[in-house]
Amino acid sequence: MDEARDAMFMEDDTPPPAPPLLSLIDPSGWAGLGVPERSWKVKDYIPDRQATLLTGKGAAGKSLVSQQQATCIALGLPFLGLETVQTNALYVTCEDDADELHRRQVAICANLGVDIEALSGKLFLLSLQGEMANELATFDHDGRMRVAPRYQQIEAACIENSISFAVLDNTAHLFTGNENDRHQVASFINLCNRLAISIDGAVVIVGHPNKAGDSYSGSTAWENQVRSRLFMEIPVDDDGNCPDPDARVMRREKSNYAQRGGDLNFMWFKGSFVLPEAVPEEQKIDTASIAKASRENDLFMTCLAKAASQKRAVSHQNGINYAPRIFAHMPQAKGAKEADMRAAMERLLSLGKIELEANLWKGSNRHWKVGIRATDEVRQPPSENGGNACANPAPTPCADPRQPHSQVIENTAPTLRCADPLPLKGETGGAVGAPPPVRSEDWKSNPILNPRAEVARPANDPPDWMNETPPIGEDDWCFDGDDDGDGGRNDMGRFEG
């Protein structure tokens, strides 16, 4: 018994097993062998046996283009004109349900000109929306990574269905580590590379950029660890305007195995992406004309605001203050011609963005200067509203456009009313001493509140001489009736009468 107890507390001196030997490569063994050709799933964009990072701003269409990539690879069809290698494909999403995947797939197949039945046994879709524990790995307090069950499930599904191309959408759900931790990010990318090697194919990881405008979010390890990184966005012009909301561009932000850059331009059409030449002519948008018109409209409004700040009234009529001619010579026009400004003025007028012959400000002679004004500067006065207070009073217009509008001050004080004097004897309206009923128009006829008012006298109103104070006679009670100079006092010092 004692020996058994002692054996429990004895230290185990057995050394741990040695780790397996590393698989070193002897380059001399390549002597006489042909150089293996680099393999791709999408030529020059998605290399084999590597994890590719695809990022892009929200609403750019990363999920749609990823599902379309998987479809083209599953069928061996070109992806937006790029060569692909046919293999079974898997698209995993954590943000869209099966119905959304269905809608997308029908649109993708329609634009590719294939039946959805052709995808049988070639393309597999997996929706993890609403599922818990979607992370591929977890990290302990020391930063060590532990492979999670979800990774094992995805790897097993790929091997069982001979899948050699997998899209993981997206890192916000699949990576739960610290995106700013270089070691954790590198470990996660290495795990995705392990999946690509395990399935002898390629893996695409879908991510998001950060708020600062970078094409990826978090540590630079996202950039450094992958061999290929793609960025997708909606193109804009030099002024930041989007001339065509259906246009898209995908560029190689990083490519260790192909030339960097190589913008791939395509368009959204009927639920999926196609090359621009695939869009019918009658449905194409003249993006160049739209961009030019939008720029000219912005330049016209900029010049109009500058002219207003300088108190330069411009007009639509051909004269010395003709707006298109004046604007064409302003630096804010950036080289736009008079004809361009004239076309912009007509467009803005049709759109209701400007108004003609509007009151701008008062001159030194207190007369209004009239001209073109932007409609967003117009402030309509409140309606009469039946004489009631306006629930949303408008700011008082400011004559000087460089000054802000004055503050709206709501008058909550009661209306000042003047009661009529006490009715005279014989006048209807109540007994003597009772106040008359208050009328809303009393102030108009009151000469104190309204100096221009003409006092209307009723027909039975007595003449003015009856209201005059009569002279005090000797028989009046306040007259003392003597000349002794005692102020009306008697011999006792009291008032008489």
Short mmCIF file of C-alpha atoms in Angstrom, two decimals:
data_model
loop_
_atom_site.label_atom_id
_atom_site.label_comp_id
_atom_site.label_asym_id
_atom_site.label_seq_id
_atom_site.Cartn_x
_atom_site.Cartn_y
_atom_site.Cartn_z
CA MET A 1 0.00 0.00 0.00
CA ASP A 2 2.81 2.38 0.93
CA GLU A 3 4.71 1.45 -2.18
CA ALA A 4 1.72 2.28 -4.35
CA ARG A 5 1.36 5.66 -2.64
CA ASP A 6 5.01 6.44 -3.08
CA ALA A 7 4.83 5.52 -6.74
CA MET A 8 2.10 8.12 -7.26
CA PHE A 9 4.37 10.93 -6.09
CA MET A 10 7.50 9.78 -7.83
CA GLU A 11 8.76 12.14 -10.53
CA ASP A 12 8.65 10.79 -14.04
CA ASP A 13 12.17 10.98 -15.39
CA THR A 14 11.11 9.72 -18.83
CA PRO A 15 12.11 12.35 -21.43
CA PRO A 16 9.36 13.62 -23.79
CA PRO A 17 9.35 12.13 -27.28
CA ALA A 18 11.53 13.94 -29.76
CA PRO A 19 9.69 16.00 -32.41
CA PRO A 20 9.73 14.59 -35.91
CA LEU A 21 12.60 15.54 -38.12
CA LEU A 22 12.11 18.47 -40.48
CA SER A 23 11.74 17.74 -44.18
CA LEU A 24 14.81 19.47 -45.53
CA ILE A 25 15.17 20.06 -49.26
CA ASP A 26 18.39 19.30 -51.05
CA PRO A 27 18.41 21.53 -54.18
CA SER A 28 20.92 19.22 -55.89
CA GLY A 29 18.12 16.73 -56.31
CA TRP A 30 16.54 19.06 -58.85
CA ALA A 31 19.44 18.62 -61.22
CA GLY A 32 18.22 17.48 -64.59
CA LEU A 33 14.55 18.00 -63.69
CA GLY A 34 12.24 20.32 -65.57
CA VAL A 35 11.00 23.44 -63.79
CA PRO A 36 7.40 22.90 -62.71
CA GLU A 37 4.94 25.29 -64.26
CA ARG A 38 3.07 27.54 -61.85
CA SER A 39 -0.54 26.55 -61.55
CA TRP A 40 -3.50 28.91 -61.08
CA LYS A 41 -7.18 28.64 -60.43
CA VAL A 42 -7.67 32.06 -62.08
CA LYS A 43 -4.76 32.99 -64.33
CA ASP A 44 -2.51 35.67 -62.75
CA TYR A 45 -5.03 36.34 -59.97
CA ILE A 46 -5.57 33.26 -57.77
CA PRO A 47 -2.53 30.95 -57.44
CA ASP A 48 -2.74 27.32 -56.40
CA ARG A 49 -1.69 26.06 -52.97
CA GLN A 50 -1.97 29.58 -51.55
CA ALA A 51 -4.52 31.70 -49.73
CA THR A 52 -5.57 34.85 -51.63
CA LEU A 53 -7.05 37.82 -49.76
CA LEU A 54 -9.93 39.66 -51.49
CA THR A 55 -10.96 42.97 -49.91
CA GLY A 56 -13.20 45.83 -50.93
CA LYS A 57 -15.56 48.45 -49.60
CA GLY A 58 -19.08 47.60 -48.59
CA ALA A 59 -21.62 47.17 -51.41
CA ALA A 60 -18.83 46.67 -53.96
CA GLY A 61 -20.05 43.12 -54.54
CA LYS A 62 -17.31 40.95 -53.02
CA SER A 63 -19.69 38.15 -52.07
CA LEU A 64 -21.32 38.10 -55.50
CA VAL A 65 -18.03 38.09 -57.38
CA SER A 66 -16.72 35.31 -55.09
CA GLN A 67 -19.73 33.10 -55.77
CA GLN A 68 -19.32 33.84 -59.47
CA GLN A 69 -15.63 32.87 -59.27
CA ALA A 70 -16.57 29.55 -57.69
CA THR A 71 -19.20 28.96 -60.40
CA CYS A 72 -16.80 29.65 -63.27
CA ILE A 73 -14.09 27.43 -61.78
CA ALA A 74 -16.59 24.64 -61.13
CA LEU A 75 -17.64 24.73 -64.80
CA GLY A 76 -14.21 25.55 -66.24
CA LEU A 77 -15.57 28.74 -67.82
CA PRO A 78 -13.61 32.01 -68.10
CA PHE A 79 -14.10 34.33 -65.17
CA LEU A 80 -14.73 37.77 -66.67
CA GLY A 81 -12.47 36.88 -69.57
CA LEU A 82 -9.76 35.29 -67.39
CA GLU A 83 -8.65 31.70 -67.87
CA THR A 84 -9.66 29.25 -65.13
CA VAL A 85 -8.86 25.63 -64.29
CA GLN A 86 -11.86 23.39 -63.76
CA THR A 87 -12.25 21.80 -60.35
CA ASN A 88 -14.98 21.30 -57.81
CA ALA A 89 -15.58 24.47 -55.82
CA LEU A 90 -17.04 25.51 -52.46
CA TYR A 91 -18.40 28.90 -51.45
CA VAL A 92 -18.85 29.45 -47.70
CA THR A 93 -20.73 32.51 -46.45
CA CYS A 94 -21.47 33.62 -42.91
CA GLU A 95 -23.72 36.54 -43.84
CA ASP A 96 -26.21 35.36 -46.50
CA ASP A 97 -28.93 32.74 -46.26
CA ALA A 98 -29.81 30.01 -48.73
CA ASP A 99 -32.47 32.11 -50.47
CA GLU A 100 -29.95 34.85 -51.28
CA LEU A 101 -27.52 32.26 -52.58
CA HIS A 102 -30.33 30.89 -54.75
CA ARG A 103 -31.13 34.28 -56.24
CA ARG A 104 -27.51 34.99 -57.01
CA GLN A 105 -26.92 31.59 -58.55
CA VAL A 106 -29.85 31.92 -60.94
CA ALA A 107 -28.58 35.33 -62.11
CA ILE A 108 -25.00 34.04 -62.49
CA CYS A 109 -26.08 31.04 -64.54
CA ALA A 110 -28.34 33.19 -66.72
CA ASN A 111 -25.51 35.56 -67.65
CA LEU A 112 -23.14 32.64 -68.20
CA GLY A 113 -25.68 30.95 -70.43
CA VAL A 114 -25.69 27.65 -68.53
CA ASP A 115 -28.37 25.61 -66.82
CA ILE A 116 -28.22 25.41 -63.06
CA GLU A 117 -28.39 21.60 -63.38
CA ALA A 118 -24.90 21.69 -64.91
CA LEU A 119 -23.52 22.52 -61.46
CA SER A 120 -24.52 19.17 -60.00
CA GLY A 121 -21.60 17.62 -58.11
CA LYS A 122 -19.30 20.52 -59.11
CA LEU A 123 -20.34 23.56 -57.09
CA PHE A 124 -21.22 23.44 -53.40
CA LEU A 125 -22.63 26.30 -51.33
CA LEU A 126 -22.63 26.56 -47.54
CA SER A 127 -24.54 29.15 -45.52
CA LEU A 128 -23.43 29.60 -41.90
CA GLN A 129 -25.64 32.62 -41.29
CA GLY A 130 -26.95 32.53 -37.74
CA GLU A 131 -24.65 29.64 -36.78
CA MET A 132 -22.46 29.94 -33.73
CA ALA A 133 -18.76 29.04 -33.42
CA ASN A 134 -17.86 29.85 -37.03
CA GLU A 135 -14.25 30.67 -36.16
CA LEU A 136 -11.62 28.52 -37.81
CA ALA A 137 -9.27 28.83 -34.83
CA THR A 138 -9.09 30.23 -31.31
CA PHE A 139 -6.24 31.86 -29.41
CA ASP A 140 -5.34 31.47 -25.74
CA HIS A 141 -3.94 34.14 -23.42
CA ASP A 142 -0.41 33.39 -24.61
CA GLY A 143 -1.41 33.89 -28.25
CA ARG A 144 -1.14 30.21 -29.14
CA MET A 145 -3.60 29.14 -31.82
CA ARG A 146 -5.84 26.10 -31.52
CA VAL A 147 -7.63 24.76 -34.60
CA ALA A 148 -11.41 24.96 -34.15
CA PRO A 149 -14.00 22.32 -35.14
CA ARG A 150 -15.34 24.53 -37.98
CA TYR A 151 -12.03 24.31 -39.82
CA GLN A 152 -12.00 20.56 -39.48
CA GLN A 153 -15.55 20.36 -40.85
CA ILE A 154 -14.72 22.50 -43.89
CA GLU A 155 -11.52 20.57 -44.58
CA ALA A 156 -13.34 17.24 -44.32
CA ALA A 157 -16.12 18.45 -46.66
CA CYS A 158 -13.55 19.53 -49.25
CA ILE A 159 -11.72 16.24 -49.15
CA GLU A 160 -14.91 14.18 -49.29
CA ASN A 161 -16.25 16.06 -52.34
CA SER A 162 -12.90 16.47 -54.14
CA ILE A 163 -13.08 20.25 -53.78
CA SER A 164 -9.92 22.12 -54.77
CA PHE A 165 -11.20 25.69 -54.62
CA ALA A 166 -12.78 27.23 -51.52
CA VAL A 167 -13.98 30.75 -50.75
CA LEU A 168 -14.25 31.75 -47.08
CA ASP A 169 -16.57 34.75 -46.65
CA ASN A 170 -15.56 36.50 -44.42
CA THR A 171 -12.80 37.20 -41.90
CA ALA A 172 -15.10 39.05 -39.48
CA HIS A 173 -16.72 35.69 -38.63
CA LEU A 174 -13.98 33.19 -39.37
CA PHE A 175 -11.14 35.00 -37.63
CA THR A 176 -11.88 35.89 -33.99
CA GLY A 177 -8.38 36.87 -32.98
CA ASN A 178 -6.92 40.36 -32.77
CA GLU A 179 -6.61 41.69 -36.32
CA ASN A 180 -3.84 44.04 -35.14
CA ASP A 181 -1.78 41.23 -33.63
CA ARG A 182 0.86 40.32 -36.19
CA HIS A 183 1.44 36.83 -34.79
CA GLN A 184 -2.25 35.91 -34.65
CA VAL A 185 -2.88 37.20 -38.16
CA ALA A 186 0.14 35.32 -39.50
CA SER A 187 -1.03 32.13 -37.78
CA PHE A 188 -4.52 32.47 -39.30
CA ILE A 189 -3.17 33.05 -42.82
CA ASN A 190 -0.88 30.06 -42.37
CA LEU A 191 -3.89 27.97 -41.38
CA CYS A 192 -5.66 29.00 -44.60
CA ASN A 193 -2.52 28.11 -46.55
CA ARG A 194 -2.63 24.72 -44.83
CA LEU A 195 -6.19 24.26 -46.11
CA ALA A 196 -5.06 25.14 -49.65
CA ILE A 197 -2.27 22.58 -49.45
CA SER A 198 -4.56 19.97 -47.90
CA ILE A 199 -7.08 20.22 -50.76
CA ASP A 200 -4.29 20.70 -53.34
CA GLY A 201 -5.97 23.83 -54.59
CA ALA A 202 -6.61 27.49 -53.76
CA VAL A 203 -8.40 29.35 -50.98
CA VAL A 204 -9.84 32.87 -51.21
CA ILE A 205 -10.41 34.81 -47.96
CA VAL A 206 -12.88 37.71 -48.18
CA GLY A 207 -12.19 40.70 -45.92
CA HIS A 208 -13.07 44.36 -45.41
CA PRO A 209 -10.98 47.54 -45.53
CA ASN A 210 -10.69 49.88 -42.57
CA LYS A 211 -12.34 53.26 -41.98
CA ALA A 212 -9.17 55.18 -42.83
CA GLY A 213 -9.45 54.12 -46.45
CA ASP A 214 -6.76 51.43 -46.54
CA SER A 215 -7.52 48.44 -48.72
CA TYR A 216 -7.32 46.07 -45.73
CA SER A 217 -7.95 46.33 -42.00
CA GLY A 218 -5.62 45.45 -39.15
CA SER A 219 -1.99 44.45 -38.97
CA THR A 220 0.33 44.61 -41.96
CA ALA A 221 0.52 40.84 -41.64
CA TRP A 222 -2.66 40.69 -43.74
CA GLU A 223 -0.61 42.24 -46.52
CA ASN A 224 2.69 40.50 -45.90
CA GLN A 225 1.58 36.92 -45.26
CA VAL A 226 -0.47 36.36 -48.42
CA ARG A 227 1.18 35.96 -51.81
CA SER A 228 -1.79 37.48 -53.64
CA ARG A 229 -4.16 40.23 -52.55
CA LEU A 230 -7.01 41.58 -54.66
CA PHE A 231 -8.99 44.77 -54.12
CA MET A 232 -12.41 45.49 -55.59
CA GLU A 233 -14.23 48.84 -55.70
CA ILE A 234 -16.64 51.07 -57.58
CA PRO A 235 -14.52 53.48 -59.69
CA VAL A 236 -14.83 57.23 -59.14
CA ASP A 237 -13.52 60.25 -61.05
CA ASP A 238 -10.96 62.81 -59.91
CA ASP A 239 -13.61 64.74 -57.97
CA GLY A 240 -14.76 61.65 -56.07
CA ASN A 241 -17.99 61.26 -58.06
CA CYS A 242 -19.27 57.89 -59.23
CA PRO A 243 -20.12 58.24 -62.93
CA ASP A 244 -21.56 54.74 -63.28
CA PRO A 245 -22.88 52.86 -60.21
CA ASP A 246 -22.84 49.59 -62.16
CA ALA A 247 -19.11 49.74 -62.97
CA ARG A 248 -16.57 47.73 -60.95
CA VAL A 249 -12.81 47.31 -61.00
CA MET A 250 -10.63 44.59 -59.47
CA ARG A 251 -6.91 45.15 -59.22
CA ARG A 252 -3.96 43.15 -57.99
CA GLU A 253 -2.79 45.13 -54.98
CA LYS A 254 -0.17 42.49 -54.31
CA SER A 255 1.02 39.69 -56.56
CA ASN A 256 4.22 37.78 -55.91
CA TYR A 257 3.67 35.54 -58.90
CA ALA A 258 2.35 37.99 -61.52
CA GLN A 259 2.66 41.63 -62.49
CA ARG A 260 1.12 44.00 -59.99
CA GLY A 261 -1.80 46.12 -61.17
CA GLY A 262 -3.62 44.76 -64.17
CA ASP A 263 -7.02 46.34 -63.49
CA LEU A 264 -9.95 44.12 -64.41
CA ASN A 265 -12.96 46.26 -65.39
CA PHE A 266 -16.45 44.77 -65.43
CA MET A 267 -20.06 45.77 -64.81
CA TRP A 268 -23.08 44.65 -62.83
CA PHE A 269 -25.84 43.48 -65.17
CA LYS A 270 -29.03 41.62 -64.29
CA GLY A 271 -27.83 40.29 -60.97
CA SER A 272 -24.23 39.31 -61.73
CA PHE A 273 -21.04 40.70 -63.27
CA VAL A 274 -20.19 40.77 -66.95
CA LEU A 275 -17.59 42.42 -69.16
CA PRO A 276 -18.61 45.86 -70.51
CA GLU A 277 -18.86 44.57 -74.08
CA ALA A 278 -21.42 41.97 -72.95
CA VAL A 279 -23.93 44.67 -72.05
CA PRO A 280 -26.33 45.41 -74.95
CA GLU A 281 -25.78 48.79 -76.58
CA GLU A 282 -29.30 49.99 -75.82
CA GLN A 283 -28.74 49.35 -72.13
CA LYS A 284 -25.28 50.84 -71.81
CA ILE A 285 -24.85 54.09 -69.94
CA ASP A 286 -22.74 56.74 -71.60
CA THR A 287 -20.49 57.05 -68.59
CA ALA A 288 -18.21 59.63 -70.20
CA SER A 289 -21.08 62.00 -70.94
CA ILE A 290 -22.60 61.49 -67.50
CA ALA A 291 -19.28 62.19 -65.81
CA LYS A 292 -18.71 65.33 -67.90
CA ALA A 293 -22.21 66.67 -67.22
CA SER A 294 -21.93 65.93 -63.50
CA ARG A 295 -18.60 67.73 -63.30
CA GLU A 296 -19.92 70.77 -65.16
CA ASN A 297 -22.95 70.94 -62.87
CA ASP A 298 -20.68 70.92 -59.82
CA LEU A 299 -18.44 73.61 -61.31
CA PHE A 300 -21.44 75.84 -62.08
CA MET A 301 -22.71 75.54 -58.50
CA THR A 302 -19.22 76.25 -57.13
CA CYS A 303 -18.93 79.39 -59.26
CA LEU A 304 -22.43 80.47 -58.25
CA ALA A 305 -21.56 80.15 -54.56
CA LYS A 306 -18.33 82.13 -55.08
CA ALA A 307 -20.17 84.90 -56.95
CA ALA A 308 -22.76 85.11 -54.17
CA SER A 309 -20.03 85.41 -51.53
CA GLN A 310 -18.60 88.32 -53.54
CA LYS A 311 -22.06 89.89 -53.97
CA ARG A 312 -21.90 89.55 -57.74
CA ALA A 313 -25.41 89.07 -59.07
CA VAL A 314 -25.42 86.94 -62.21
CA SER A 315 -28.26 86.43 -64.65
CA HIS A 316 -29.47 83.95 -67.24
CA GLN A 317 -30.01 86.72 -69.72
CA ASN A 318 -27.26 87.52 -72.19
CA GLY A 319 -25.72 90.74 -70.87
CA ILE A 320 -22.86 92.10 -68.83
CA ASN A 321 -23.75 89.79 -65.93
CA TYR A 322 -24.43 86.69 -68.03
CA ALA A 323 -23.64 83.79 -65.70
CA PRO A 324 -22.06 81.30 -68.17
CA ARG A 325 -19.70 83.97 -69.53
CA ILE A 326 -18.68 85.23 -66.09
CA PHE A 327 -18.24 81.74 -64.67
CA ALA A 328 -16.07 80.59 -67.59
CA HIS A 329 -13.45 83.23 -66.61
CA MET A 330 -13.45 82.34 -62.91
CA PRO A 331 -10.67 80.13 -61.47
CA GLN A 332 -13.34 77.92 -59.91
CA ALA A 333 -14.46 76.88 -63.42
CA LYS A 334 -11.22 74.87 -63.85
CA GLY A 335 -11.11 75.50 -67.57
CA ALA A 336 -14.77 74.89 -68.38
CA LYS A 337 -15.96 76.84 -71.43
CA GLU A 338 -18.91 79.21 -71.70
CA ALA A 339 -20.85 76.61 -73.68
CA ASP A 340 -20.26 74.06 -70.91
CA MET A 341 -21.57 76.48 -68.30
CA ARG A 342 -24.58 77.30 -70.46
CA ALA A 343 -25.44 73.60 -70.74
CA ALA A 344 -24.95 73.17 -67.00
CA MET A 345 -27.26 76.11 -66.28
CA GLU A 346 -30.02 74.55 -68.39
CA ARG A 347 -29.60 71.17 -66.70
CA LEU A 348 -29.63 72.64 -63.22
CA LEU A 349 -32.69 74.70 -64.06
CA SER A 350 -34.48 71.58 -65.28
CA LEU A 351 -33.48 69.72 -62.13
CA GLY A 352 -34.78 72.54 -59.97
CA LYS A 353 -31.35 73.18 -58.44
CA ILE A 354 -31.35 76.89 -59.33
CA GLU A 355 -33.98 79.60 -59.73
CA LEU A 356 -33.94 82.71 -61.91
CA GLU A 357 -34.59 86.35 -61.02
CA ALA A 358 -34.59 85.60 -57.33
CA ASN A 359 -34.05 88.19 -54.60
CA LEU A 360 -30.41 87.91 -53.55
CA TRP A 361 -29.60 90.80 -51.21
CA LYS A 362 -30.42 94.48 -50.77
CA GLY A 363 -28.09 97.06 -52.24
CA SER A 364 -27.03 100.37 -50.78
CA ASN A 365 -30.23 101.91 -52.18
CA ARG A 366 -32.26 99.30 -50.25
CA HIS A 367 -33.46 97.75 -53.48
CA TRP A 368 -33.21 94.00 -54.00
CA LYS A 369 -30.54 92.64 -56.31
CA VAL A 370 -32.00 89.87 -58.42
CA GLY A 371 -30.31 87.03 -60.23
CA ILE A 372 -29.64 83.29 -60.15
CA ARG A 373 -29.77 81.58 -56.80
CA ALA A 374 -29.41 77.97 -55.65
CA THR A 375 -32.73 76.57 -54.53
CA ASP A 376 -31.24 75.00 -51.42
CA GLU A 377 -30.66 78.55 -50.14
CA VAL A 378 -34.29 79.54 -50.52
CA ARG A 379 -36.23 79.88 -47.28
CA GLN A 380 -40.00 80.07 -47.64
CA PRO A 381 -41.76 82.22 -45.02
CA PRO A 382 -44.25 80.45 -42.78
CA SER A 383 -47.89 80.55 -43.85
CA GLU A 384 -50.49 82.65 -42.08
CA ASN A 385 -51.80 79.45 -40.50
CA GLY A 386 -55.05 81.08 -39.60
CA GLY A 387 -53.31 83.58 -37.34
CA ASN A 388 -51.89 80.83 -35.12
CA ALA A 389 -48.25 80.45 -34.19
CA CYS A 390 -46.17 78.55 -36.75
CA ALA A 391 -45.02 75.15 -35.48
CA ASN A 392 -41.80 75.30 -37.55
CA PRO A 393 -40.82 78.92 -38.18
CA ALA A 394 -38.28 79.53 -40.94
CA PRO A 395 -35.08 81.47 -40.29
CA THR A 396 -35.10 85.13 -41.21
CA PRO A 397 -33.31 85.53 -44.58
CA CYS A 398 -29.96 87.27 -44.35
CA ALA A 399 -29.16 89.99 -46.88
CA ASP A 400 -25.46 89.21 -46.73
CA PRO A 401 -24.79 85.67 -48.04
CA ARG A 402 -21.49 85.57 -46.16
CA GLN A 403 -23.30 85.79 -42.84
CA PRO A 404 -25.36 82.95 -41.37
CA HIS A 405 -29.09 83.19 -41.13
CA SER A 406 -30.38 84.92 -38.04
CA GLN A 407 -31.67 82.87 -35.16
CA VAL A 408 -35.35 82.09 -35.10
CA ILE A 409 -36.92 83.60 -31.97
CA GLU A 410 -40.39 82.39 -31.23
CA ASN A 411 -42.66 84.92 -29.51
CA THR A 412 -44.49 83.07 -26.78
CA ALA A 413 -45.81 86.18 -25.03
CA PRO A 414 -49.59 86.68 -25.05
CA THR A 415 -51.07 89.16 -27.51
CA LEU A 416 -51.35 92.65 -26.03
CA ARG A 417 -54.94 93.71 -26.01
CA CYS A 418 -56.51 96.98 -24.90
CA ALA A 419 -59.87 96.79 -23.19
CA ASP A 420 -62.49 99.33 -24.12
CA PRO A 421 -63.27 102.01 -21.55
CA LEU A 422 -66.23 101.40 -19.30
CA PRO A 423 -69.47 101.76 -21.24
CA LEU A 424 -71.36 104.94 -20.77
CA LYS A 425 -74.79 105.08 -19.33
CA GLY A 426 -77.33 103.91 -21.79
CA GLU A 427 -74.80 101.91 -23.86
CA THR A 428 -75.55 98.28 -24.37
CA GLY A 429 -73.04 95.66 -23.46
CA GLY A 430 -73.44 95.24 -19.73
CA ALA A 431 -73.92 97.12 -16.53
CA VAL A 432 -71.88 100.11 -15.57
CA GLY A 433 -68.48 98.98 -14.30
CA ALA A 434 -68.51 95.60 -16.12
CA PRO A 435 -65.63 95.14 -18.65
CA PRO A 436 -66.74 94.77 -22.24
CA PRO A 437 -66.00 91.64 -24.22
CA VAL A 438 -62.50 91.55 -25.72
CA ARG A 439 -62.33 91.58 -29.50
CA SER A 440 -59.32 90.47 -31.52
CA GLU A 441 -59.41 93.67 -33.62
CA ASP A 442 -59.42 96.07 -30.64
CA TRP A 443 -55.78 97.11 -31.10
CA LYS A 444 -56.41 98.37 -34.65
CA SER A 445 -58.86 101.01 -33.49
CA ASN A 446 -56.93 101.94 -30.37
CA PRO A 447 -55.02 105.21 -30.93
CA ILE A 448 -52.47 104.30 -28.25
CA LEU A 449 -51.43 100.99 -29.83
CA ASN A 450 -52.05 102.12 -33.39
CA PRO A 451 -51.32 105.84 -33.89
CA ARG A 452 -52.79 105.76 -37.41
CA ALA A 453 -56.12 104.48 -36.16
CA GLU A 454 -59.19 106.62 -36.59
CA VAL A 455 -61.40 106.36 -33.60
CA ALA A 456 -64.82 105.20 -34.73
CA ARG A 457 -67.50 106.78 -32.66
CA PRO A 458 -70.80 104.95 -32.16
CA ALA A 459 -73.97 106.65 -33.28
CA ASN A 460 -75.20 107.13 -29.70
CA ASP A 461 -71.80 108.32 -28.41
CA PRO A 462 -72.22 111.71 -26.65
CA PRO A 463 -70.29 114.75 -27.94
CA ASP A 464 -66.80 115.53 -26.59
CA TRP A 465 -67.97 118.51 -24.52
CA MET A 466 -69.91 116.17 -22.28
CA ASN A 467 -66.71 114.38 -21.33
CA GLU A 468 -64.88 117.62 -20.48
CA THR A 469 -64.31 118.45 -16.80
CA PRO A 470 -66.70 121.25 -15.73
CA PRO A 471 -65.31 124.25 -13.85
CA ILE A 472 -65.50 124.11 -10.08
CA GLY A 473 -68.22 126.38 -8.74
CA GLU A 474 -68.66 127.93 -5.38
CA ASP A 475 -71.33 125.39 -4.54
CA ASP A 476 -69.02 122.42 -5.21
CA TRP A 477 -68.36 120.24 -2.21
CA CYS A 478 -64.60 120.60 -2.50
CA PHE A 479 -64.74 124.40 -2.61
CA ASP A 480 -64.26 125.90 0.91
CA GLY A 481 -66.35 129.02 0.21
CA ASP A 482 -64.26 131.44 2.30
CA ASP A 483 -61.24 133.61 1.85
CA ASP A 484 -59.59 133.08 5.20
CA GLY A 485 -56.84 131.04 3.61
CA ASP A 486 -57.29 128.13 5.99
CA GLY A 487 -57.63 125.61 3.15
CA GLY A 488 -61.30 124.94 3.95
CA ARG A 489 -60.70 124.01 7.53
CA ASN A 490 -62.97 124.98 10.36
CA ASP A 491 -61.93 126.25 13.70
CA MET A 492 -61.34 122.66 14.89
CA GLY A 493 -58.80 122.10 12.05
CA ARG A 494 -61.07 119.71 10.14
CA PHE A 495 -62.36 120.02 6.57
CA GLU A 496 -65.75 121.45 6.20
CA GLY A 497 -68.51 120.06 4.07
#
